[in-house]
Amino acid sequence: MTKQKTLEDIKETFGFVPGFFEDFKWDDLALSGGWELFKKFELSETNIPLKWKHLIALAAAGAVKCPYCTKFHTAAAELFGATETELQETAYTTSLVGYFSNYLHGRRYPLEKFDEELNHIVKNFQAAAAAGKA
């Protein structure tokens, strides 16, 4: 897509061309490629429903502490139907990943032992599901 067509598509989609896309004008591929990826994976249904996709992205944004991404994915998740409780749970779940990661790294917990324990946990859940208990 040409630079002009890309900018027109962005304007048609958003009602204007946001500055962060305008800033990509230095290179046709950076602009058109970035826009095509953004449009497909941030604004369109793919294998992951849009609400889930933006909750996942919000978790990643929180983990890397990106204020731009956090604002965008919160607004997008809400736009696609996420509730306040789902946003809260997403943030909480993200914090738990960091919590346990920090603890396991800090304790230098053996990865091989963790793998063995994880296999046991998975088998236990599979057995419970097969027995109708999960």
PDB file of N, CA and C in Angstrom, residues 49-56 72-88:
ATOM      1  N   PRO A  49     -10.660 -13.677  20.048  1.00  0.00           N
ATOM      2  CA  PRO A  49     -11.653 -12.594  20.056  1.00  0.00           C
ATOM      3  C   PRO A  49     -11.036 -11.280  20.552  1.00  0.00           C
ATOM      4  N   LEU A  50     -11.549 -10.179  20.026  1.00  0.00           N
ATOM      5  CA  LEU A  50     -10.960  -8.864  20.323  1.00  0.00           C
ATOM      6  C   LEU A  50     -10.889  -8.549  21.816  1.00  0.00           C
ATOM      7  N   LYS A  51     -11.932  -8.859  22.572  1.00  0.00           N
ATOM      8  CA  LYS A  51     -11.887  -8.566  24.003  1.00  0.00           C
ATOM      9  C   LYS A  51     -10.741  -9.328  24.664  1.00  0.00           C
ATOM     10  N   TRP A  52     -10.625 -10.597  24.377  1.00  0.00           N
ATOM     11  CA  TRP A  52      -9.557 -11.403  24.979  1.00  0.00           C
ATOM     12  C   TRP A  52      -8.195 -10.895  24.546  1.00  0.00           C
ATOM     13  N   LYS A  53      -8.093 -10.582  23.251  1.00  0.00           N
ATOM     14  CA  LYS A  53      -6.823 -10.111  22.697  1.00  0.00           C
ATOM     15  C   LYS A  53      -6.335  -8.873  23.456  1.00  0.00           C
ATOM     16  N   HIS A  54      -7.261  -7.933  23.727  1.00  0.00           N
ATOM     17  CA  HIS A  54      -6.853  -6.700  24.403  1.00  0.00           C
ATOM     18  C   HIS A  54      -6.632  -6.914  25.896  1.00  0.00           C
ATOM     19  N   LEU A  55      -7.296  -7.894  26.495  1.00  0.00           N
ATOM     20  CA  LEU A  55      -6.981  -8.232  27.883  1.00  0.00           C
ATOM     21  C   LEU A  55      -5.586  -8.855  27.972  1.00  0.00           C
ATOM     22  N   ILE A  56      -5.246  -9.710  27.012  1.00  0.00           N
ATOM     23  CA  ILE A  56      -3.898 -10.286  26.966  1.00  0.00           C
ATOM     24  C   ILE A  56      -2.866  -9.174  26.777  1.00  0.00           C
ATOM     25  N   PHE A  72      -4.136   2.303  25.831  1.00  0.00           N
ATOM     26  CA  PHE A  72      -4.778   1.845  24.601  1.00  0.00           C
ATOM     27  C   PHE A  72      -5.536   0.541  24.827  1.00  0.00           C
ATOM     28  N   HIS A  73      -4.881  -0.444  25.432  1.00  0.00           N
ATOM     29  CA  HIS A  73      -5.508  -1.759  25.561  1.00  0.00           C
ATOM     30  C   HIS A  73      -6.621  -1.768  26.601  1.00  0.00           C
ATOM     31  N   THR A  74      -6.565  -0.890  27.599  1.00  0.00           N
ATOM     32  CA  THR A  74      -7.693  -0.751  28.521  1.00  0.00           C
ATOM     33  C   THR A  74      -8.902  -0.214  27.768  1.00  0.00           C
ATOM     34  N   ALA A  75      -8.698   0.859  27.013  1.00  0.00           N
ATOM     35  CA  ALA A  75      -9.804   1.445  26.239  1.00  0.00           C
ATOM     36  C   ALA A  75     -10.346   0.452  25.217  1.00  0.00           C
ATOM     37  N   ALA A  76      -9.455  -0.259  24.528  1.00  0.00           N
ATOM     38  CA  ALA A  76      -9.896  -1.224  23.517  1.00  0.00           C
ATOM     39  C   ALA A  76     -10.639  -2.392  24.163  1.00  0.00           C
ATOM     40  N   ALA A  77     -10.136  -2.894  25.278  1.00  0.00           N
ATOM     41  CA  ALA A  77     -10.815  -3.998  25.964  1.00  0.00           C
ATOM     42  C   ALA A  77     -12.217  -3.570  26.383  1.00  0.00           C
ATOM     43  N   GLU A  78     -12.345  -2.366  26.916  1.00  0.00           N
ATOM     44  CA  GLU A  78     -13.668  -1.853  27.291  1.00  0.00           C
ATOM     45  C   GLU A  78     -14.558  -1.702  26.064  1.00  0.00           C
ATOM     46  N   LEU A  79     -14.003  -1.181  24.993  1.00  0.00           N
ATOM     47  CA  LEU A  79     -14.755  -0.999  23.752  1.00  0.00           C
ATOM     48  C   LEU A  79     -15.309  -2.327  23.243  1.00  0.00           C
ATOM     49  N   PHE A  80     -14.534  -3.390  23.417  1.00  0.00           N
ATOM     50  CA  PHE A  80     -14.952  -4.698  22.931  1.00  0.00           C
ATOM     51  C   PHE A  80     -15.624  -5.546  24.009  1.00  0.00           C
ATOM     52  N   GLY A  81     -16.061  -4.899  25.101  1.00  0.00           N
ATOM     53  CA  GLY A  81     -16.936  -5.557  26.057  1.00  0.00           C
ATOM     54  C   GLY A  81     -16.354  -5.989  27.384  1.00  0.00           C
ATOM     55  N   ALA A  82     -15.115  -5.678  27.662  1.00  0.00           N
ATOM     56  CA  ALA A  82     -14.537  -6.074  28.949  1.00  0.00           C
ATOM     57  C   ALA A  82     -15.174  -5.273  30.078  1.00  0.00           C
ATOM     58  N   THR A  83     -15.433  -5.948  31.171  1.00  0.00           N
ATOM     59  CA  THR A  83     -16.002  -5.295  32.346  1.00  0.00           C
ATOM     60  C   THR A  83     -14.882  -4.791  33.252  1.00  0.00           C
ATOM     61  N   GLU A  84     -15.241  -3.965  34.196  1.00  0.00           N
ATOM     62  CA  GLU A  84     -14.265  -3.471  35.169  1.00  0.00           C
ATOM     63  C   GLU A  84     -13.658  -4.639  35.946  1.00  0.00           C
ATOM     64  N   THR A  85     -14.483  -5.621  36.280  1.00  0.00           N
ATOM     65  CA  THR A  85     -13.987  -6.792  37.001  1.00  0.00           C
ATOM     66  C   THR A  85     -12.980  -7.574  36.165  1.00  0.00           C
ATOM     67  N   GLU A  86     -13.227  -7.707  34.865  1.00  0.00           N
ATOM     68  CA  GLU A  86     -12.270  -8.396  33.991  1.00  0.00           C
ATOM     69  C   GLU A  86     -10.954  -7.624  33.895  1.00  0.00           C
ATOM     70  N   LEU A  87     -11.042  -6.301  33.848  1.00  0.00           N
ATOM     71  CA  LEU A  87      -9.823  -5.483  33.831  1.00  0.00           C
ATOM     72  C   LEU A  87      -9.047  -5.653  35.136  1.00  0.00           C
ATOM     73  N   GLN A  88      -9.769  -5.671  36.256  1.00  0.00           N
ATOM     74  CA  GLN A  88      -9.116  -5.856  37.553  1.00  0.00           C
ATOM     75  C   GLN A  88      -8.456  -7.229  37.639  1.00  0.00           C
TER      76      GLN A  88
END
